[in-house]
Amino acid sequence: MGEWILGLYVFVLAMLVGFEVITKVPPTLHTPLMSGANAISGISLIGAILVTGSDGGQWATILGGIAVVLATVNVVGGFLVTDRMLRMFRRD
Amino acid sequence: MGEWILGLYVFVLAMLVGFEVITKVPPTLHTPLMSGANAISGISLIGAILVTGSDGGQWATILGGIAVVLATVNVVGGFLVTDRMLRMFRRD
Amino acid sequence: MPPYVMDLAYVLSAALFVFGLKKLGSPATARFGNALAASAMLIAVAVTLLDRSILTWGTLAGAMVLGALIGTVLARTVQMTSMPELVGVFNGFGGGASALVALAELFRVGVPGATGIAAGGSASIGVLVGAVTFSGSFIAFGKLRGFITGAPVVYPFQRTLNALLFVSILGATVWVALGNHDPTTLLILCGLSLLLGVLLVLPIGGADMPVVVSLLNSYSGLAASAAGFVLGNPILIIAGALVGAAGLILTNLMCRAMNRSLTNVAFGAFGGTGVAVAADAGDRTVRRTNAEEGAMLLAYASSVVIVPGYGLAVAQAQHEVKKLTDLLKARGVKVTFAIHPVAGRMPGHMNVLLAEADVPYDLLLDMDDVNPEFPRTDVAVVVGANDVVNPLAREENSAIAGMPILDVDRARSVIVIKRSLSPGFAGIDNPLFYNENSMMLFADAKEALSELAKEVKEL
Amino acid sequence: MPPYVMDLAYVLSAALFVFGLKKLGSPATARFGNALAASAMLIAVAVTLLDRSILTWGTLAGAMVLGALIGTVLARTVQMTSMPELVGVFNGFGGGASALVALAELFRVGVPGATGIAAGGSASIGVLVGAVTFSGSFIAFGKLRGFITGAPVVYPFQRTLNALLFVSILGATVWVALGNHDPTTLLILCGLSLLLGVLLVLPIGGADMPVVVSLLNSYSGLAASAAGFVLGNPILIIAGALVGAAGLILTNLMCRAMNRSLTNVAFGAFGGTGVAVAADAGDRTVRRTNAEEGAMLLAYASSVVIVPGYGLAVAQAQHEVKKLTDLLKARGVKVTFAIHPVAGRMPGHMNVLLAEADVPYDLLLDMDDVNPEFPRTDVAVVVGANDVVNPLAREENSAIAGMPILDVDRARSVIVIKRSLSPGFAGIDNPLFYNENSMMLFADAKEALSELAKEVKEL
Ligand SMILES: NC(=O)c1ccc[n+]([C@@H]2O[C@H](COP(=O)([O-])OP(=O)(O)OC[C@H]3O[C@@H](n4cnc5c(N)ncnc54)[C@H](OP(=O)(O)O)[C@@H]3O)[C@@H](O)[C@H]2O)c1
Ligand SMILES: NC(=O)c1ccc[n+]([C@@H]2O[C@H](COP(=O)([O-])OP(=O)(O)OC[C@H]3O[C@@H](n4cnc5c(N)ncnc54)[C@H](OP(=O)(O)O)[C@@H]3O)[C@@H](O)[C@H]2O)c1
């Protein structure tokens, strides 16, 4: 079994989990959920860190550095803004 | 990343899928569901085939051969009996 | 076939298992789900046979044909009422197979596949869990069949012995995991695990066996997963983990339907089937009736609700009840069945039983739907049911307090068909029998029902 | 730290992402879910920083601090009404990062990690999907902000051009996948993908942008997954796939709440916000009212339902509506809000807006709960809503046929606050305005509401 095919298993299973986990979400939560999921997709930050940190030549560092900035904005901003939205849905 | 750790990912994700997939099952279906899941757990047949077929010495063949018999009973019998049960839940 | 086609076929099989399991959980799609799971298995087996360098075709083919034959015969011939036993047996086989695979791999290559401790660990866990499943399932089978006493088995020094066993198994598992797999150690691990399976299930009451089988089912999934780790085969890991998780959820659902917790089942609450507390009739009297009077009551009623229970299954009276139903319907009587979720000795027991006799699915009403109907029901016929209609459940300090029951005592009149006043599974008396509007028809369910049918026909 | 601790930390992080996403989907636990997902991210980042042999700490630290700063400032300062834009921007950044990671890896090692075509393929897919997400998100941003016309952009040879673009991208992707990653090819692939993103989003109406952002969100997950394949990093694969799947489901849910299909959104149905079909008043007349009369009506009503819409958001009148509510409540009037699922321009728009003004969550009623109340309502106040209260939706061949609406026309009287008779998003006339029991209060929502409040206070 190659590493690649195991990756494919992981991908397929994660997709299935993703499909199952989100079922009935009330419209009120659509925007926060979208925003939270969006912050999770900033996971490419990990990739960006690996690429930048590994010292693979000028290009890799430059592209990786930009990627780190973009992904960090996505992650930090995404989670914060989601929390800000959700804080508003309070009950009296 | 070792193959082992990827296996762990696969395991954890599959467990999560398993938990999500079964939620509210009416009591009527408990027995067929149990029986169907039981047939799936006969998947060790694949392992038994690999062990028996690979010609790894007398012991492996004997143990493997018994395993193949047991697992095949589980798989074939399990799916058939589940179907037999489910065929009975018909609507007039 | 190029290797990546194989790999993709395995991935497809994994996805089909998931969909199959999902569909199995809902009534309308359950049969389709079972077919999906079966095709997933077929794909996985076919790919394995085609792809891997199979050397010893002879043994393999023989073993598979033999297994398929046994499986088919068992599946086709078994009585519907023996389903839980059969599932238990199959389950034991699956667990046994996983244990053997792990064992064979340990024999074959010492530490197989991947890195040391992880592989060794999963192999020894595979042997342990698989063997526990195997022996535990057969004790459950014995209890369900009645070979082994249904009552919880208790003996002196039980706790000390169990603790000792636990420690030794832990030791053996770690020892094997660390790379020591000479045959002696392996046999000791096997033996201890088999013993553990026996000792875990023996103390549990016979009627709780369906829950035990479901739990062992979850274990057999985990054992298959462990075997998957040993061989580095993802499809085993996935299918095993799916069953492991789904089985756990299902076990929980089953416990909840019986209004009990898993710990309560595992460590015994009210005894097993064998425990028959003498009926404490006191100074209360029951009203007896016979088939003739019963038939009159039924034939001239406008609505009848039949409440089947464990006794219907024991007497195998499903065809008789169907016949009586047809006769009454022909006379214009509205007949329905009230199905309690834990009537009988396995979930869905009554449904399976009545389906076997071709009682239309639509006539079977769930507890929540039928309870509001009882006050408007002329006659409720309780056939071999007891605990599920016991009004004591409404009292706070009874053994079955809190269990939801069928409110038959609210019907205009109640005919109870059973052989005596002896209690049911919970071993407690039933005040229903002494009610003003209750009549006892003491007889075997099969006989009573066919007599009733005969009398109705003659009216 | 031994390597397996790292590995286990990654596995833990993956599981936390799943739980976080699950919890995010239900109102009571959403905030906790977000926190879970954030801690999963923290764990993953910490493990990566600790474990991997990071060489160029300087650039890395600088870039992270910069990103965190920008993210924090944006998240804290943005107006609640600009949320969809902000999410769009963040999303674009995430997609861009994934594309850059794939690109950098291609630059760095030629074919990275695993075997040829698979790795090359995932890299080029990563670049493609990431770049589409990036440029598409910024067009969506522009449309939401109004930099770019909200109307669907149409130009000659649109189809031919798109087809050509598609073919060239397909060619470039395959070419790169096959192992050709000289800078020129990569730049061409990048450029074409960016163009594709622009051309895909441009033709979609401005008001559909929330759906587009959600779809692009799903893409950015897939891009992260692709980057994960490139680097052989399972946590990227998992988190990416989760978002990919969840985003798809969410997009579907959003479409369903608007009673449209995804194809319908993607290929334009009724135009964008800019399309203002002239109101065809014909010979019908409307009854006008003013703040004084309106205030009287409200103050002496016993029940008032306020129906907020897009105009409330445009006018930023959430605080004024809250003030009016408080004044009315002080006078003993029962005030509630009727929230249509697609009122405004993003799902939950009204909830977010009213929450910002501290309107208690309990006062907000869903469409299904409030509709039966209208016949018992004295005054319905429609504030900057139009399509969601348009009775034409009940007619079969109108542009919004079948869209469920709020039945304000069944209230005893209706006050409609908007600036003119011009139509809303769907661009169609609204017969509600000409009803007998409707009164139009032509004004900006903010002004009208504060005047009403002033008049109520003076009564
Ligand atoms: N469904 C499940 O999954 C499950 C699993 C485990 C435990 N349980 C437990 O099992 C019980 C089920 O309740 P239930 O009301 O169905 O059964 P029950 O309470 O066990 O009562 C069955 C009755 O049937 C009578 N009976 C036995 N053989 C008969 C025959 N040949 N003809 C006529 N009557 C016969 C017995 O009385 P006589 O001896 O007087 O005839 C007995 O009282 C519950 O306590 C439940 O918690 C259920
Ligand atoms: N929620 C979502 O997720 C979403 C997403 C995409 C599309 N949509 C669509 O958007 C529409 C939402 O319906 P809606 O009723 O909320 O809005 P609408 O139908 O678009 O109507 C908004 C009305 O507000 C008025 N308005 C604008 N600015 C104003 C101001 N400053 N003061 C007072 N009034 C003002 C406008 O009339 P005047 O110009 O006369 O003032 C306009 O008719 C639906 O068609 C829905 O399908 C919703």
XYZ file of N, CA and C in Angstrom, chain A residues 2-92, chain D residues 10 17-18 21-22 24-27 30-31 34 37-38 41 44-45 48-49 52-56 59-60 63-64 67-68 70-72 75-78 80 83 86-87 90-91 93-94 97-98 100-101 104-105 107-108 118 210 213-214 217 220-221 224-225 229 231 233 235-239 241-243 245-246 249-250 253-254 341 346-348 351-352 355-356 358 360-362:
546
model
N 0.717 2.043 -1.025
C 1.491 3.275 -1.062
C 0.924 4.290 -0.079
N 1.752 5.286 0.228
C 1.296 6.348 1.111
C 0.145 7.105 0.436
N 0.237 7.198 -0.883
C -0.734 7.970 -1.624
C -2.147 7.381 -1.484
N -2.189 6.037 -1.586
C -3.508 5.410 -1.529
C -4.093 5.517 -0.119
N -3.226 5.468 0.891
C -3.724 5.674 2.258
C -4.274 7.090 2.398
N -3.585 8.035 1.743
C -4.085 9.408 1.727
C -5.480 9.478 1.130
N -5.686 8.681 0.083
C -6.992 8.681 -0.563
C -8.073 8.150 0.387
N -7.733 7.073 1.121
C -8.670 6.577 2.130
C -9.029 7.672 3.111
N -7.970 8.342 3.585
C -8.190 9.397 4.566
C -9.113 10.466 3.975
N -8.864 10.824 2.744
C -9.667 11.847 2.081
C -11.130 11.422 1.978
N -11.348 10.211 1.467
C -12.726 9.732 1.278
C -13.460 9.662 2.617
N -12.785 9.120 3.625
C -13.442 9.008 4.934
C -13.752 10.388 5.499
N -12.815 11.318 5.350
C -13.049 12.656 5.890
C -14.212 13.327 5.170
N -14.308 13.106 3.855
C -15.453 13.645 3.118
C -16.747 13.057 3.691
N -16.757 11.752 3.902
C -17.964 11.115 4.431
C -18.314 11.692 5.792
N -17.301 11.889 6.630
C -17.567 12.494 7.933
C -18.159 13.891 7.739
N -17.559 14.650 6.850
C -18.045 16.004 6.587
C -19.503 16.009 6.161
N -19.859 15.087 5.279
C -21.247 15.024 4.817
C -22.189 14.671 5.958
N -21.762 13.739 6.805
C -22.640 13.270 7.870
C -22.823 14.315 8.956
N -21.735 15.043 9.220
C -21.736 15.933 10.379
C -22.681 17.116 10.192
N -22.747 17.626 8.965
C -23.638 18.746 8.703
C -24.943 18.211 8.141
N -26.007 18.315 8.888
C -27.263 17.811 8.334
C -28.296 18.923 8.273
N -28.964 19.135 9.411
C -29.952 20.206 9.398
C -29.426 21.372 10.193
N -29.062 22.431 9.520
C -28.585 23.611 10.212
C -29.605 24.718 9.990
N -30.105 25.354 11.062
C -31.080 26.427 10.864
C -30.438 27.601 10.117
N -31.206 28.287 9.258
C -30.661 29.382 8.452
C -29.853 30.392 9.270
N -30.297 30.642 10.506
C -29.577 31.574 11.358
C -28.103 31.243 11.451
N -27.797 29.950 11.425
C -26.404 29.553 11.635
C -25.631 29.410 10.342
N -26.277 29.595 9.204
C -25.553 29.373 7.952
C -24.296 30.222 7.870
N -24.440 31.513 8.167
C -23.269 32.380 8.020
C -22.159 32.037 9.010
N -22.452 31.901 10.324
C -21.361 31.504 11.222
C -20.732 30.161 10.844
N -21.556 29.216 10.417
C -21.004 27.909 10.067
C -20.078 28.042 8.873
N -20.516 28.801 7.896
C -19.687 29.028 6.721
C -18.371 29.651 7.142
N -18.470 30.629 8.031
C -17.274 31.343 8.441
C -16.353 30.447 9.266
N -16.935 29.593 10.126
C -16.118 28.667 10.903
C -15.428 27.651 10.009
N -16.180 27.090 9.054
C -15.597 26.124 8.134
C -14.470 26.785 7.344
N -14.705 28.028 6.979
C -13.709 28.789 6.239
C -12.423 28.906 7.048
N -12.550 29.161 8.343
C -11.351 29.250 9.178
C -10.625 27.907 9.209
N -11.392 26.823 9.246
C -10.747 25.502 9.247
C -9.976 25.271 7.954
N -10.532 25.779 6.851
C -9.843 25.538 5.582
C -8.526 26.300 5.517
N -8.300 27.179 6.496
C -6.988 27.825 6.602
C -5.906 26.876 7.079
N -6.252 25.591 7.188
C -5.288 24.570 7.598
C -4.067 24.554 6.677
N -4.226 25.136 5.483
C -3.065 25.164 4.586
C -1.918 25.934 5.225
N -2.207 26.632 6.326
C -1.146 27.273 7.099
C -0.060 26.263 7.458
N -0.477 25.054 7.840
C 0.506 24.016 8.170
C 1.424 23.761 6.984
N 0.800 23.611 5.817
C 1.590 23.398 4.612
C 2.520 24.561 4.358
N 1.987 25.773 4.535
C 2.786 26.962 4.282
C 3.989 27.012 5.232
N 3.759 26.661 6.489
C 4.864 26.651 7.451
C 5.940 25.669 7.016
N 5.508 24.466 6.623
C 6.474 23.448 6.220
C 7.291 23.915 5.026
N 6.591 24.488 4.053
C 7.293 24.911 2.842
C 8.256 26.047 3.146
N 7.815 27.018 3.934
C 8.657 28.172 4.225
C 9.848 27.780 5.098
N 9.548 26.955 6.093
C 10.577 26.645 7.078
C 11.663 25.725 6.558
N 11.369 24.994 5.505
C 12.305 23.951 5.117
C 13.484 24.457 4.296
N 13.533 25.751 4.054
C 14.676 26.344 3.360
C 14.950 25.697 2.014
N 13.974 25.713 1.152
C 14.120 25.046 -0.137
C 14.388 26.029 -1.269
N 15.174 27.022 -1.006
C 15.494 27.967 -2.068
C 14.661 29.230 -1.942
N 15.113 30.249 -2.661
C 14.523 31.581 -2.575
C 13.034 31.572 -2.898
N 12.685 30.907 -4.013
C 11.299 30.924 -4.462
C 10.356 30.310 -3.442
N 10.784 29.154 -2.938
C 9.941 28.469 -1.960
C 9.722 29.366 -0.753
N 10.796 30.041 -0.316
C 10.663 30.896 0.864
C 9.722 32.065 0.591
N 9.872 32.683 -0.567
C 9.017 33.838 -0.872
C 7.556 33.413 -0.984
N 7.312 32.426 -1.853
C 5.928 31.967 -2.023
C 5.369 31.464 -0.698
N 6.192 30.673 0.006
C 5.746 30.129 1.283
C 5.434 31.242 2.273
N 6.301 32.266 2.289
C 6.086 33.376 3.222
C 4.756 34.064 2.956
N 4.486 34.328 1.683
C 3.190 34.950 1.349
C 2.051 34.031 1.789
N 2.224 32.729 1.504
C 1.190 31.767 1.894
C 0.960 31.793 3.402
N 2.051 31.905 4.183
C 1.892 31.950 5.638
C 1.061 33.170 6.037
N 1.370 34.323 5.454
C 0.602 35.531 5.792
C -0.875 35.313 5.475
N -1.150 34.896 4.233
C -2.546 34.724 3.811
C -3.271 33.726 4.711
N -2.642 32.573 4.937
C -3.312 31.533 5.717
C -3.524 31.981 7.157
N -2.535 32.700 7.711
C -2.714 33.153 9.098
C -3.881 34.136 9.199
N -3.980 35.040 8.224
C -5.129 35.947 8.216
C -6.420 35.140 8.216
N -6.469 34.140 7.339
C -7.665 33.312 7.233
C -7.986 32.632 8.562
N -6.981 32.025 9.167
C -7.223 31.275 10.399
C -7.609 32.206 11.546
N -6.738 33.161 11.840
C -6.975 34.027 12.995
C -8.252 34.845 12.803
N -8.330 35.515 11.649
C -9.516 36.321 11.379
C -10.769 35.483 11.361
N -10.688 34.321 10.737
C -11.862 33.466 10.599
C -12.438 33.032 11.934
N -11.586 32.535 12.808
C -12.103 32.083 14.101
C -12.623 33.249 14.931
N -11.893 34.370 14.888
C -12.326 35.525 15.679
C -13.682 36.041 15.210
N -13.831 36.174 13.904
C -15.061 36.755 13.382
C -16.243 35.807 13.620
N -15.972 34.512 13.533
C -17.033 33.548 13.817
C -17.484 33.687 15.264
N -16.495 33.790 16.140
C -16.850 33.932 17.544
C -17.647 35.214 17.767
N -17.221 36.269 17.087
C -17.924 37.542 17.257
C -19.381 37.418 16.821
N -19.583 36.746 15.689
C -20.963 36.552 15.230
C -21.755 35.751 16.244
N -21.152 34.656 16.707
C -21.895 33.740 17.573
C -22.190 34.358 18.931
N -21.297 35.246 19.370
C -21.524 35.905 20.652
C -22.823 36.689 20.635
N -23.235 37.081 19.415
C -24.430 37.915 19.296
C -25.723 37.137 19.472
N -25.659 35.832 19.209
C -26.887 35.048 19.350
C -27.087 34.669 20.801
N -27.414 35.611 21.605
C -27.609 35.271 23.010
C -29.104 35.267 23.319
N -29.423 34.577 24.381
C -30.812 34.449 24.767
C -31.021 35.365 25.968
N -32.181 35.962 26.069
C -32.391 36.880 27.193
C -32.679 36.131 28.487
N -1.447 15.181 16.062
C -2.115 15.449 14.787
C -3.461 14.714 14.717
N -11.293 18.761 14.980
C -11.913 19.471 13.853
C -13.304 18.899 13.590
N -13.399 17.573 13.595
C -14.692 16.955 13.334
C -15.713 17.369 14.386
N -16.731 21.053 14.036
C -17.644 21.299 12.926
C -19.047 20.816 13.280
N -19.117 19.676 13.935
C -20.414 19.117 14.334
C -21.132 20.079 15.278
N -20.627 23.217 15.640
C -20.941 24.487 14.971
C -22.320 24.460 14.324
N -22.815 23.262 14.051
C -24.074 23.152 13.317
C -25.315 23.260 14.175
N -25.165 23.407 15.483
C -26.381 23.510 16.288
C -26.297 24.726 17.213
N -27.401 25.495 17.287
C -27.361 26.822 17.915
C -26.754 26.828 19.314
N -22.788 26.165 19.135
C -21.978 26.682 18.036
C -20.700 27.364 18.517
N -20.822 28.155 19.577
C -19.629 28.897 20.019
C -18.564 27.943 20.524
N -16.820 26.344 17.640
C -15.816 27.222 17.043
C -14.535 27.187 17.872
N -12.700 23.928 17.203
C -12.000 23.948 15.919
C -10.746 24.812 16.032
N -10.864 25.943 16.741
C -9.708 26.818 16.887
C -8.607 26.116 17.677
N -6.779 23.739 15.501
C -5.821 24.442 14.653
C -4.566 24.791 15.443
N -2.416 21.757 15.879
C -1.749 21.373 14.640
C -0.578 22.309 14.353
N -0.797 23.621 14.533
C 0.273 24.581 14.247
C 1.419 24.387 15.230
N 3.440 21.368 14.437
C 4.249 21.573 13.234
C 5.472 22.422 13.555
N 5.248 23.482 14.315
C 6.374 24.376 14.630
C 7.412 23.657 15.491
N 8.875 19.875 13.133
C 9.602 19.902 11.870
C 10.884 20.702 12.015
N 11.815 20.355 11.231
C 13.086 21.064 11.292
C 12.926 22.415 10.607
N 12.449 23.371 11.374
C 12.262 24.707 10.822
C 13.624 25.375 10.736
N 13.978 25.870 9.583
C 15.291 26.475 9.417
C 15.210 28.000 9.386
N 14.248 28.503 8.620
C 14.187 29.966 8.453
C 13.161 30.568 9.396
N 11.695 34.650 8.702
C 10.599 34.894 7.766
C 9.287 34.374 8.342
N 9.386 33.164 8.881
C 8.201 32.487 9.347
C 7.509 33.280 10.450
N 6.036 36.499 9.147
C 4.832 36.305 8.348
C 3.642 35.962 9.240
N 3.866 35.134 10.245
C 2.741 34.736 11.095
C 2.219 35.904 11.923
N 0.274 38.195 9.644
C -1.029 37.631 9.316
C -1.996 37.705 10.485
N -1.490 37.365 11.676
C -2.362 37.373 12.845
C -2.871 38.781 13.129
N -3.233 41.337 10.935
C -4.238 41.717 9.938
C -5.566 41.038 10.242
N -5.485 39.733 10.504
C -6.703 38.973 10.774
C -7.464 39.534 11.965
N -6.739 39.821 13.047
C -7.399 40.322 14.246
C -8.069 41.659 13.983
N -11.123 41.260 11.816
C -12.217 40.584 12.512
C -12.866 41.480 13.551
N -12.074 42.347 14.173
C -12.633 43.176 15.247
C -13.368 44.401 14.730
N -12.876 44.938 13.612
C -13.386 46.246 13.228
C -14.508 46.191 12.213
N -14.664 45.062 11.542
C -15.622 45.057 10.441
C -17.058 45.218 10.976
N -20.969 44.487 11.252
C -21.695 43.225 11.184
C -22.333 43.016 9.810
N -20.197 41.202 7.041
C -19.696 39.850 7.281
C -19.488 39.023 6.007
N -16.332 39.887 4.321
C -15.145 39.521 5.072
C -14.866 38.029 4.947
N -15.921 37.232 5.101
C -15.738 35.794 4.955
C -15.198 35.494 3.560
N -11.434 36.318 3.515
C -10.671 35.302 4.237
C -10.554 34.040 3.406
N -11.670 33.702 2.800
C -11.743 32.520 1.981
C -10.768 32.590 0.822
N -8.088 34.299 0.745
C -6.742 34.149 1.296
C -6.387 32.682 1.491
N -7.347 31.917 2.054
C -7.091 30.490 2.292
C -6.811 29.764 0.987
N -3.448 30.694 -0.323
C -2.361 30.035 0.416
C -2.166 28.605 -0.068
N -3.281 27.885 -0.272
C -3.155 26.501 -0.740
C -2.481 26.449 -2.108
N -0.423 28.592 -3.360
C 0.990 28.938 -3.219
C 1.791 27.772 -2.647
N 1.184 27.051 -1.698
C 1.895 25.914 -1.118
C 2.183 24.878 -2.200
N 4.844 26.338 -4.478
C 6.174 26.368 -3.887
C 6.784 24.978 -3.862
N 5.959 23.999 -3.571
C 6.456 22.633 -3.510
C 6.900 22.161 -4.900
N 7.974 24.159 -7.269
C 9.227 24.871 -7.538
C 10.392 24.187 -6.832
N 10.133 23.767 -5.607
C 11.211 23.309 -4.738
C 11.796 21.975 -5.185
N 0.472 10.803 -9.376
C -0.468 11.134 -8.301
C -0.067 12.455 -7.650
N -23.604 35.380 -1.335
C -23.399 34.505 -0.177
C -23.315 33.029 -0.568
N -19.946 32.520 -2.139
C -18.890 32.460 -1.128
C -18.875 31.094 -0.459
N -20.064 30.566 -0.172
C -20.131 29.251 0.471
C -19.558 28.167 -0.439
N -15.930 28.454 -0.518
C -15.438 27.950 0.758
C -15.186 26.445 0.654
N -12.087 25.954 -1.286
C -10.829 26.226 -0.599
C -10.465 25.047 0.296
N -11.491 24.344 0.812
C -11.206 23.112 1.544
C -10.550 22.080 0.640
N -7.007 22.861 0.004
C -6.142 22.509 1.133
C -5.867 21.006 1.135
N -6.897 20.215 0.819
C -6.723 18.771 0.723
C -5.672 18.421 -0.330
N -2.129 16.366 -0.100
C -1.607 15.254 -0.890
C -0.201 15.563 -1.378
N 2.062 17.412 0.020
C 3.047 17.328 1.091
C 2.984 15.998 1.839
N 0.662 15.175 3.922
C 0.308 15.532 5.297
C -1.181 15.277 5.558
N -3.220 15.764 8.046
C -4.101 16.728 8.702
C -4.655 17.724 7.684
N -3.845 18.078 6.691
C -4.348 18.954 5.629
C -5.431 18.249 4.830
N -5.152 16.975 4.524
C -6.138 16.219 3.746
C -7.467 16.165 4.494
N -7.392 15.852 5.781
C -8.622 15.668 6.558
C -9.399 16.973 6.706
N -8.717 17.989 7.243
C -9.424 19.252 7.476
C -9.986 19.787 6.163
N -10.836 18.085 3.433
C -11.974 17.284 2.967
C -13.218 17.580 3.793
N -13.026 17.752 5.100
C -14.163 18.090 5.964
C -14.850 19.351 5.464
N -14.053 20.391 5.245
C -14.615 21.657 4.801
C -15.214 21.514 3.409
N -16.608 18.902 2.050
C -17.908 18.234 2.109
C -18.939 19.094 2.831
N -18.557 19.618 3.992
C -19.505 20.412 4.770
C -19.935 21.640 3.976
N -22.610 20.728 1.441
C -23.916 20.546 2.088
C -24.512 21.908 2.441
N -23.670 22.756 2.996
C -24.146 24.061 3.435
C -24.652 24.884 2.244
N -27.996 23.691 1.449
C -28.984 24.157 2.421
C -29.354 25.606 2.142
N -28.349 26.414 1.812
C -28.609 27.826 1.554
C -29.494 27.996 0.327
N -36.280 33.347 6.352
C -34.931 32.761 6.212
C -34.019 33.486 5.213
N -27.804 37.793 3.246
C -27.073 36.591 3.613
C -27.936 35.829 4.610
N -27.746 34.518 4.704
C -28.547 33.757 5.649
C -28.243 34.250 7.064
N -29.277 34.429 7.829
C -29.079 34.907 9.194
C -28.771 36.395 9.272
N -30.861 38.173 11.859
C -30.506 37.760 13.216
C -29.255 38.480 13.681
N -28.253 38.468 12.802
C -26.990 39.105 13.160
C -27.203 40.592 13.427
N -29.225 41.149 16.584
C -28.417 40.777 17.737
C -27.438 41.908 18.058
N -26.921 42.548 17.020
C -25.975 43.630 17.242
C -26.623 44.747 18.067
N -28.789 44.236 20.284
C -29.218 43.654 21.554
C -30.707 43.334 21.627
N -33.429 40.868 22.103
C -33.358 39.515 22.665
C -33.747 38.467 21.621
N -32.961 37.422 21.600
C -33.124 36.301 20.686
C -34.548 35.737 20.715
N -35.161 35.745 21.892
C -36.495 35.147 22.063
C -37.583 35.869 21.288
